[in-house]
mmCIF file of C-alpha atoms in Angstrom:
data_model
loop_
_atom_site.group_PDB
_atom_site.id
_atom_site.type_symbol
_atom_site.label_atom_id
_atom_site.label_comp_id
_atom_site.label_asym_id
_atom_site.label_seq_id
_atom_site.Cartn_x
_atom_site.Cartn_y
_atom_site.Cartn_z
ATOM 1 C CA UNK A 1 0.000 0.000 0.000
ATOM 2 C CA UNK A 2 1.121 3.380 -0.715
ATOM 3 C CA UNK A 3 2.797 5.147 2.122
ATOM 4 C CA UNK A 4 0.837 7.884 1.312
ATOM 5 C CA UNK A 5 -2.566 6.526 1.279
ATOM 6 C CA UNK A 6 -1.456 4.239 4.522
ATOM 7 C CA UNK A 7 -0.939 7.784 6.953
ATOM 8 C CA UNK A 8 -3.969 9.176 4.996
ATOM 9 C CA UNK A 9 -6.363 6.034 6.837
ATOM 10 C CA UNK A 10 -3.698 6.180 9.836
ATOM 11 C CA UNK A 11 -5.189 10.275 10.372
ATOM 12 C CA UNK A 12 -8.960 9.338 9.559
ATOM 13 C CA UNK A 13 -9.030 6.825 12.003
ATOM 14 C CA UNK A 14 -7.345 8.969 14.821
ATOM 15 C CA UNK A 15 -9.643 11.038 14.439
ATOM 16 C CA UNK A 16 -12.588 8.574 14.552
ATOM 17 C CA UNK A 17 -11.376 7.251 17.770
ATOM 18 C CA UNK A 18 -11.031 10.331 19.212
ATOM 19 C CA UNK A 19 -14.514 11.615 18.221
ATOM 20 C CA UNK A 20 -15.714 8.143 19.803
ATOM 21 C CA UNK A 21 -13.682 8.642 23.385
ATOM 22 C CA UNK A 22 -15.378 12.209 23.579
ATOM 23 C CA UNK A 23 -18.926 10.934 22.777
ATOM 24 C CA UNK A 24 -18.595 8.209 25.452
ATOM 25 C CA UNK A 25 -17.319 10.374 27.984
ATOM 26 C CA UNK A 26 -20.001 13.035 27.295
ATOM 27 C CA UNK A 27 -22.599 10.063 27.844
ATOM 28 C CA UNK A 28 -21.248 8.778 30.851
ATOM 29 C CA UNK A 29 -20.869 12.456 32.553
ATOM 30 C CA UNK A 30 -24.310 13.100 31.593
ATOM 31 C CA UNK A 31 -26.192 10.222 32.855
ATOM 32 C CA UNK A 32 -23.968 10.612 36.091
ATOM 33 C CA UNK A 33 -26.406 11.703 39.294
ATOM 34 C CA UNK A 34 -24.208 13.829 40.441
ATOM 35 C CA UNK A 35 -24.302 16.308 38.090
ATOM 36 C CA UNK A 36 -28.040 16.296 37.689
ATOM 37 C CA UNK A 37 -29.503 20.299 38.734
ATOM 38 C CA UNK A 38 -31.031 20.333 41.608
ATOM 39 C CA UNK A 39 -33.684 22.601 42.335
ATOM 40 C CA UNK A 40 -35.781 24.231 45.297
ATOM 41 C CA UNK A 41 -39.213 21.945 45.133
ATOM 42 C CA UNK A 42 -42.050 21.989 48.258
ATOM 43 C CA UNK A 43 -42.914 18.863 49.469
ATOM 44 C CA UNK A 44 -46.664 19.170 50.709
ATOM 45 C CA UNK A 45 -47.947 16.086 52.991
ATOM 46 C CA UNK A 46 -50.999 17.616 54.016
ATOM 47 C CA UNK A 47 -52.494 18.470 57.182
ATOM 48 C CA UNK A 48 -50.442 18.054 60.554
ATOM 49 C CA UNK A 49 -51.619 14.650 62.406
ATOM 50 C CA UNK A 50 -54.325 15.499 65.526
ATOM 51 C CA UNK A 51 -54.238 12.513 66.943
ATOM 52 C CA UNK A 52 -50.387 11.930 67.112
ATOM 53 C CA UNK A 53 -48.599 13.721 69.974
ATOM 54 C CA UNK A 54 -45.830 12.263 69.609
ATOM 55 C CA UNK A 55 -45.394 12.738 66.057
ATOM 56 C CA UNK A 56 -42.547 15.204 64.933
ATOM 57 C CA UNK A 57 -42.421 17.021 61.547
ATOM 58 C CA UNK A 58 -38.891 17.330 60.774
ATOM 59 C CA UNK A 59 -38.411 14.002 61.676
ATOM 60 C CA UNK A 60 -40.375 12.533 59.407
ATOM 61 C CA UNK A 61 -39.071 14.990 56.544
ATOM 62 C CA UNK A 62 -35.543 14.086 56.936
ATOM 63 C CA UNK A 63 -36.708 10.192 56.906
ATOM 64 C CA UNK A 64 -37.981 10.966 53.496
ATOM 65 C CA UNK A 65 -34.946 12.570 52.284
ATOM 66 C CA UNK A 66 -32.598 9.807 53.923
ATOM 67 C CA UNK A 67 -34.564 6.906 51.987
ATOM 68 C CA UNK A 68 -35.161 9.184 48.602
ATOM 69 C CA UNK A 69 -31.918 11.531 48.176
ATOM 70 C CA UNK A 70 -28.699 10.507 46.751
ATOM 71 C CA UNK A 71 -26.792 9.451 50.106
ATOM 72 C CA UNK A 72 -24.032 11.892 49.662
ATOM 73 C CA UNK A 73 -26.548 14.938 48.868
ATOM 74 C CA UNK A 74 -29.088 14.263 52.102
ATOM 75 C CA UNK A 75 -27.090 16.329 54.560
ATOM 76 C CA UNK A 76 -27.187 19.870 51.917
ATOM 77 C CA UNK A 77 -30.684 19.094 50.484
ATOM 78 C CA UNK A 78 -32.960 19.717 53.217
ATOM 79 C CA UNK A 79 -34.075 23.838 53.277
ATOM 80 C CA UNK A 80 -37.036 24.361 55.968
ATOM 81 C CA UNK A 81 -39.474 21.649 57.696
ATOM 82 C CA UNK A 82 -42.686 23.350 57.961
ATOM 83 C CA UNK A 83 -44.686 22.007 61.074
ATOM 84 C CA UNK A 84 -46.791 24.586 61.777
ATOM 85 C CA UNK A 85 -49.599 26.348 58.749
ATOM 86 C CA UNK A 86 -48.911 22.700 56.935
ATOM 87 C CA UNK A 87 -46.828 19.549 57.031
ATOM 88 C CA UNK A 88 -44.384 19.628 54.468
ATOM 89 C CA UNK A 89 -40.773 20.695 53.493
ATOM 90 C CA UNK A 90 -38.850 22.245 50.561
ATOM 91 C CA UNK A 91 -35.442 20.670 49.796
ATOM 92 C CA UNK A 92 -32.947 20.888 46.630
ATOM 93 C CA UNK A 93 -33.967 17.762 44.530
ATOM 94 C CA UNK A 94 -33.328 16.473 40.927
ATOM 95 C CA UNK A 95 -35.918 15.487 38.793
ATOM 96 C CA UNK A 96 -35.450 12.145 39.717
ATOM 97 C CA UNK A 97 -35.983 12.532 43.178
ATOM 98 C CA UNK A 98 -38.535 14.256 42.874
ATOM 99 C CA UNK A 99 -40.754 12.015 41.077
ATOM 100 C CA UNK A 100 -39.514 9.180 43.275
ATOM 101 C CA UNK A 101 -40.987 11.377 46.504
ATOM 102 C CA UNK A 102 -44.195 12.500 44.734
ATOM 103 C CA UNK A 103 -44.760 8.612 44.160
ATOM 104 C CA UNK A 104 -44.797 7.794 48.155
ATOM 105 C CA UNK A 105 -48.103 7.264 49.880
ATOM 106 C CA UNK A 106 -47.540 10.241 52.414
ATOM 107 C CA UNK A 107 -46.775 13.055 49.979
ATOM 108 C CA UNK A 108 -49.632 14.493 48.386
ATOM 109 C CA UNK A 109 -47.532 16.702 45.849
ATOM 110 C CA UNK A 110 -43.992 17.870 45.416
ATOM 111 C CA UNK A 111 -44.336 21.426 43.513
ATOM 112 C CA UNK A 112 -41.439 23.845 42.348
ATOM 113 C CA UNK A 113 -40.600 27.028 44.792
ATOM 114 C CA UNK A 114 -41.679 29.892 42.574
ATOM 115 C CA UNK A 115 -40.187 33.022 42.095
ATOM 116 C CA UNK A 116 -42.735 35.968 42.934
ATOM 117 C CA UNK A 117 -42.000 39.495 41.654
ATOM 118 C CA UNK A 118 -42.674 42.840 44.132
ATOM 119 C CA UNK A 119 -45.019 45.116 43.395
ATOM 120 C CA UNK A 120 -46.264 48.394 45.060
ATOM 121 C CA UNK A 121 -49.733 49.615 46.726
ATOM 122 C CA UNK A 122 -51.171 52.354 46.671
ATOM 123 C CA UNK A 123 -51.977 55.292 49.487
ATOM 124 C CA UNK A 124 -54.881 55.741 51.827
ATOM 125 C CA UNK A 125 -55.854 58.695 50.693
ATOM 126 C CA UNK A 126 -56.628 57.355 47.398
ATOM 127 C CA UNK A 127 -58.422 55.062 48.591
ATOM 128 C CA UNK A 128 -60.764 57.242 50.013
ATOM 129 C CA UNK A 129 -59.604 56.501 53.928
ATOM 130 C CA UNK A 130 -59.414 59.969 55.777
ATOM 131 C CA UNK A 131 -56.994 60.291 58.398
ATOM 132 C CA UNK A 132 -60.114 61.729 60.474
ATOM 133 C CA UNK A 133 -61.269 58.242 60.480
ATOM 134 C CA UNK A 134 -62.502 57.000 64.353
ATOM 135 C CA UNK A 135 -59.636 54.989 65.871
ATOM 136 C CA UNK A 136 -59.483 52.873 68.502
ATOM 137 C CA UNK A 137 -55.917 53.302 69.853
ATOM 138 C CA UNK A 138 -55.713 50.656 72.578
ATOM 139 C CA UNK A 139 -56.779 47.591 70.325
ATOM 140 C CA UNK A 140 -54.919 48.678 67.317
ATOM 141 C CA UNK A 141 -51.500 48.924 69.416
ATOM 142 C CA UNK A 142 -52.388 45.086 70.473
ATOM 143 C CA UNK A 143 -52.467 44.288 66.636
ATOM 144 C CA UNK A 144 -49.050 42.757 65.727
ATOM 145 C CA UNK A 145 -48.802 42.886 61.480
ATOM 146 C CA UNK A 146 -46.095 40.641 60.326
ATOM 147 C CA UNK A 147 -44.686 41.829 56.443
ATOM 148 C CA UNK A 148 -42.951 38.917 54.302
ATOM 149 C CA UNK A 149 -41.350 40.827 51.883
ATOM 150 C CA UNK A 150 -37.837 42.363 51.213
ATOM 151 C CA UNK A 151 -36.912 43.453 54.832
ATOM 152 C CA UNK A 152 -37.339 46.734 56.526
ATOM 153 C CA UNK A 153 -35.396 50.345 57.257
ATOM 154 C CA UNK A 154 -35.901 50.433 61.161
ATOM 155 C CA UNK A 155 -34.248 54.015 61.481
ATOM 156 C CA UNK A 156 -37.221 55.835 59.139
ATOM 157 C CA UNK A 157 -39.136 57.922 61.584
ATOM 158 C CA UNK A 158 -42.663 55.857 60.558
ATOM 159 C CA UNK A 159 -41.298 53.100 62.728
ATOM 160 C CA UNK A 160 -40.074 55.414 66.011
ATOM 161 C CA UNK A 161 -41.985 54.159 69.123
ATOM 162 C CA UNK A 162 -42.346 57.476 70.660
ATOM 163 C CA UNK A 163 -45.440 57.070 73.095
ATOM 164 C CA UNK A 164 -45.908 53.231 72.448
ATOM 165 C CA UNK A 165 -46.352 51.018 75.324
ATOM 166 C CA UNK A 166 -44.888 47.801 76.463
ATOM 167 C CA UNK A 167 -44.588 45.025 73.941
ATOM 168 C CA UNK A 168 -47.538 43.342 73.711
ATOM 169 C CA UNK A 169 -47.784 40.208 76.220
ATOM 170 C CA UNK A 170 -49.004 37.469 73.625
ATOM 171 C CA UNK A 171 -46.158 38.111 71.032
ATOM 172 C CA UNK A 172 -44.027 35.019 71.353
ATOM 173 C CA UNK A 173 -41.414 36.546 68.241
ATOM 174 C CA UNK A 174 -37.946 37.674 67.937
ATOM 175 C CA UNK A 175 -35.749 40.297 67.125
ATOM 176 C CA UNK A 176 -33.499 38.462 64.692
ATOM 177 C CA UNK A 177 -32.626 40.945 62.317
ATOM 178 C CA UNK A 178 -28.690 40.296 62.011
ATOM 179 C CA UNK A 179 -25.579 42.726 61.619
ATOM 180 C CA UNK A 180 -26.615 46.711 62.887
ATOM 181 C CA UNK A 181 -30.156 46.122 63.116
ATOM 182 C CA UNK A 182 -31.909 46.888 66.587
ATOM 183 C CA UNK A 183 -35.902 46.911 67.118
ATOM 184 C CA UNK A 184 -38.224 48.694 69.111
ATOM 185 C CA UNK A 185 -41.681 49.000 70.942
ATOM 186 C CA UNK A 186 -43.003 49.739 67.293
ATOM 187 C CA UNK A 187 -40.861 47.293 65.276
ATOM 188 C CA UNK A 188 -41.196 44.487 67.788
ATOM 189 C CA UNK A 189 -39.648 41.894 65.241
ATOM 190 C CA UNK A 190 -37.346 41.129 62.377
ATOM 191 C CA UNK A 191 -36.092 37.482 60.671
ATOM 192 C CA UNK A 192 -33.982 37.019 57.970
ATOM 193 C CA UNK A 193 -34.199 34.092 55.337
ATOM 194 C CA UNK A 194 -32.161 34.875 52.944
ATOM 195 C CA UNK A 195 -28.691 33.068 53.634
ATOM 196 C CA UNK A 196 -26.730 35.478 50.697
ATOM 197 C CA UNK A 197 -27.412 38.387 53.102
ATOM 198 C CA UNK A 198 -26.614 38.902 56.600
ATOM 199 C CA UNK A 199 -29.481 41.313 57.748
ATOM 200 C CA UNK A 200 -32.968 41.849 57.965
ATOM 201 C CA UNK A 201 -32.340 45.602 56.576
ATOM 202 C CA UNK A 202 -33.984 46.872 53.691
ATOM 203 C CA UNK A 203 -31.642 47.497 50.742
ATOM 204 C CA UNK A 204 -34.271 47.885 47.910
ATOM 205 C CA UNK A 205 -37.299 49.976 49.440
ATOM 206 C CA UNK A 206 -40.219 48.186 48.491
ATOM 207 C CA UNK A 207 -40.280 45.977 52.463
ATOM 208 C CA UNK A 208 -39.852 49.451 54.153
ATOM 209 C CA UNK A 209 -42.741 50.975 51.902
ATOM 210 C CA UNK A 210 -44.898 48.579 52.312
ATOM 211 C CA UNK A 211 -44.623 48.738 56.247
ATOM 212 C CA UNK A 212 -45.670 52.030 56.632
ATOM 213 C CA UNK A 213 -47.724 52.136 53.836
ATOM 214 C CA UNK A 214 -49.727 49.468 55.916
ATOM 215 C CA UNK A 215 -48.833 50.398 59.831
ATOM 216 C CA UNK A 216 -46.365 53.634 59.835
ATOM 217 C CA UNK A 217 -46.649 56.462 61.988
ATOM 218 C CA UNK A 218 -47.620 59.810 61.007
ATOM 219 C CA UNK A 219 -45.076 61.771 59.499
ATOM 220 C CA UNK A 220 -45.453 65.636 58.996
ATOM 221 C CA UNK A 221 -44.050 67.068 56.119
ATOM 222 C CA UNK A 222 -43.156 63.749 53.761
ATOM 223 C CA UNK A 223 -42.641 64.672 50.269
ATOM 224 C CA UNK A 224 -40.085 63.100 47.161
ATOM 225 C CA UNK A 225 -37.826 65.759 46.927
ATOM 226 C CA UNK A 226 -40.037 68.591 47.931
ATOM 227 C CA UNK A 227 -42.804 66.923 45.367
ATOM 228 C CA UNK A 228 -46.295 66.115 46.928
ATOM 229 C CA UNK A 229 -45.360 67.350 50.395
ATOM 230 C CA UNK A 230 -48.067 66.617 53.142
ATOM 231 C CA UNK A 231 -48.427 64.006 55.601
ATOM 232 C CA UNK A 232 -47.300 60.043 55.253
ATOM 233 C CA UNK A 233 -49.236 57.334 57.389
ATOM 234 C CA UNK A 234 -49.717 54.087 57.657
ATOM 235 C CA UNK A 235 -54.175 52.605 57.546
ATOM 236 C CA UNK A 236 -53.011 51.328 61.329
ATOM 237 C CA UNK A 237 -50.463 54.078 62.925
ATOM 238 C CA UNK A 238 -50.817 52.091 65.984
ATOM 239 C CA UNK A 239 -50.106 48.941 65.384
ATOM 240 C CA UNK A 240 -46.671 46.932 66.076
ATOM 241 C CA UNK A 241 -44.766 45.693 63.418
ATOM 242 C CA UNK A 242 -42.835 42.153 62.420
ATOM 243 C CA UNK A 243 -40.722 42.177 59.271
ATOM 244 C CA UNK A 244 -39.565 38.956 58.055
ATOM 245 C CA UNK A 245 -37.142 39.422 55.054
ATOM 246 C CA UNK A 246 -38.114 36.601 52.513
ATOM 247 C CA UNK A 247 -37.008 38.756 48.903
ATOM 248 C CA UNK A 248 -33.685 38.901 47.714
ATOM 249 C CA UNK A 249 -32.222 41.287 44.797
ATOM 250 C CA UNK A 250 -31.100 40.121 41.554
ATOM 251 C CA UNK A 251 -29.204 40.832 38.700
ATOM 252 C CA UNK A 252 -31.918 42.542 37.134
ATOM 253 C CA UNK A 253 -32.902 46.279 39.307
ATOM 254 C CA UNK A 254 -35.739 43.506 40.853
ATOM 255 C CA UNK A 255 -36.221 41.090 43.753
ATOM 256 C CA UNK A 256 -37.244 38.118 44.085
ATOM 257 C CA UNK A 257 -39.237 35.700 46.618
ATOM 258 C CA UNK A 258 -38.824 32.151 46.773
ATOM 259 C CA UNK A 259 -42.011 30.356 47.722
ATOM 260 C CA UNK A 260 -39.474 27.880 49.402
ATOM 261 C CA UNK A 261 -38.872 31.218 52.107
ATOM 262 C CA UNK A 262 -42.400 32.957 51.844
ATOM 263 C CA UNK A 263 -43.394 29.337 53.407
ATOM 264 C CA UNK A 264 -41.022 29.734 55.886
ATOM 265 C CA UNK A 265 -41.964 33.052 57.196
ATOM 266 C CA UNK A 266 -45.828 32.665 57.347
ATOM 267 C CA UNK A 267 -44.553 29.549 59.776
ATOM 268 C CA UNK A 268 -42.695 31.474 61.703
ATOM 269 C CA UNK A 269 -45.304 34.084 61.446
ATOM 270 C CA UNK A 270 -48.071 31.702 62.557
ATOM 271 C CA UNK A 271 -45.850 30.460 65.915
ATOM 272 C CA UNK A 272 -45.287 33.843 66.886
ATOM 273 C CA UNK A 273 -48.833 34.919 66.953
ATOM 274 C CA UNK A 274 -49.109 37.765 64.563
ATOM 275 C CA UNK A 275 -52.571 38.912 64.084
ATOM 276 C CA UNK A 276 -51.886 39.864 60.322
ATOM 277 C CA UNK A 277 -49.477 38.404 57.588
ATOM 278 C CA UNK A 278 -48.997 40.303 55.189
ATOM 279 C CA UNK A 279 -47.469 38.833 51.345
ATOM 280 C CA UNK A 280 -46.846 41.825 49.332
ATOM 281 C CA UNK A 281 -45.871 40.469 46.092
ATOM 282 C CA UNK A 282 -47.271 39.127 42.897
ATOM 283 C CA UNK A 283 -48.868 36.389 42.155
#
């Protein structure tokens, strides 16, 4: 054979090999469990067992994950039990998992954790809701409202407890609002869930507006830059206040709630006994 012709078949089939050892490599990567995504899904098992005392949520969560994770995934999957508006949990699963958990007798459905989009309100005034409006002081500063959103400013002057009394005796919450954040007799609480920040603080606005927009004090002489000056309030001036910071910012000039920590803070909400919980974000 030519010697030509002989390195000419040599080349071809070098590179036919090669082609082959890439395409079996890609396959086995690909069908490898480990590097299947793994997203944020809510595990919903229905209704908390009444006649159980000795039953424990959490328990039985991580049981599931233990018997339907990947072994060496079980300890980072797990992201809140929820034991108290519902029995369920939300944990980072792969398709496969997931299907394998919606398929067991006590799950009734495993569903993705959303992403919700903020949106703003609107004033009192517009709505037709005169500050001369008849108030009942002494109930409304018993009324604890508890805001999931993006956090809250606890410096603006709509949240100063000037003249508030003590702390109402049924609130069972916390102030856990993280790095150089300190609560009040007005802001009685504060809880963080998102782990990329370190504080309940407000960085974006729309968690502090919605606060007062719903239960801030009066404020004389509010304006935007000298536009629209007259007075701010909140519907319920009186009332205390629980932020629980469930919205983080993204890339885009938006946040963004996970279901996964919305969840999360209406159970902590619940435990905590706040008379109002208040979601402000899209649907």
């Amino acid at each position: 054979m030519d010697r030509a012709v002989l390195f000419q078949l040599l080349r071809i089939f070098h590179v036919v090999f090669a082609m082959l050892v890439i395409c079996y490599f890609h396959g086995v990567s690909s069908s490898d469990p480990g590097n299947e995504e793994r997203k944020v899904y809510i595990v919903y098992m229905g209704s908390l067992p009444k006649t159980r005392h000795d039953y424990s949520p959490s328990t039985h969560h991580r049981t599931i994950l233990n018997q339907e994770v990947d072994s060496e995934f079980v300890e980072q999957s797990l992201v809140r039990s929820y034991g108290r508006s519902f029995n369920g949990f939300s944990a980072y699963h792969t398709d496969r998992e997931k299907e394998k958990i919606a398929r067991r007798d006590d799950v009734v459905r495993v569903l993705p954790s959303h992403i919700h989009k903020l949106h703003t309100t609107a004033s009192w005034d517009f709505m037709s809701f005169p500050q001369s409006v008849h108030r009942h002081l002494e109930v409304e500063s018993h009324i604890v409202i508890g805001f999931i959103d993006w956090g809250i400013w606890p410096e603006l002057q709509a949240f100063d407890d000037h003249g508030f009394g003590p702390v109402p005796k049924k609130w069972k919450g916390a102030c856990d609002g993280g790095k150089n954040f300190t609560c009040n007799k007005k802001l009685i609480g504060a809880r963080n869930y998102v782990s990329e920040e370190d504080s309940t603080r407000d960085f974006y606005g729309h968690g502090t507006h919605v606060a007062s927009t719903a239960a801030g004090n009066i404020v004389q002489n509010a304006s935007f830059y000298r536009i629209g000056n007259g007075s701010a309030r909140g519907a319920v001036p009186s009332a205390r206040i629980a932020a629980y910071k469930a919205c983080k910012l993204t890339a885009e000039p938006h946040a963004e709630c996970a279901e996964d920590r919305i969840l999360a803070a209406f159970d902590d909400a619940i435990a905590e006994d706040d008379d109002i919980r208040v979601r402000h974000v899209s649907l």
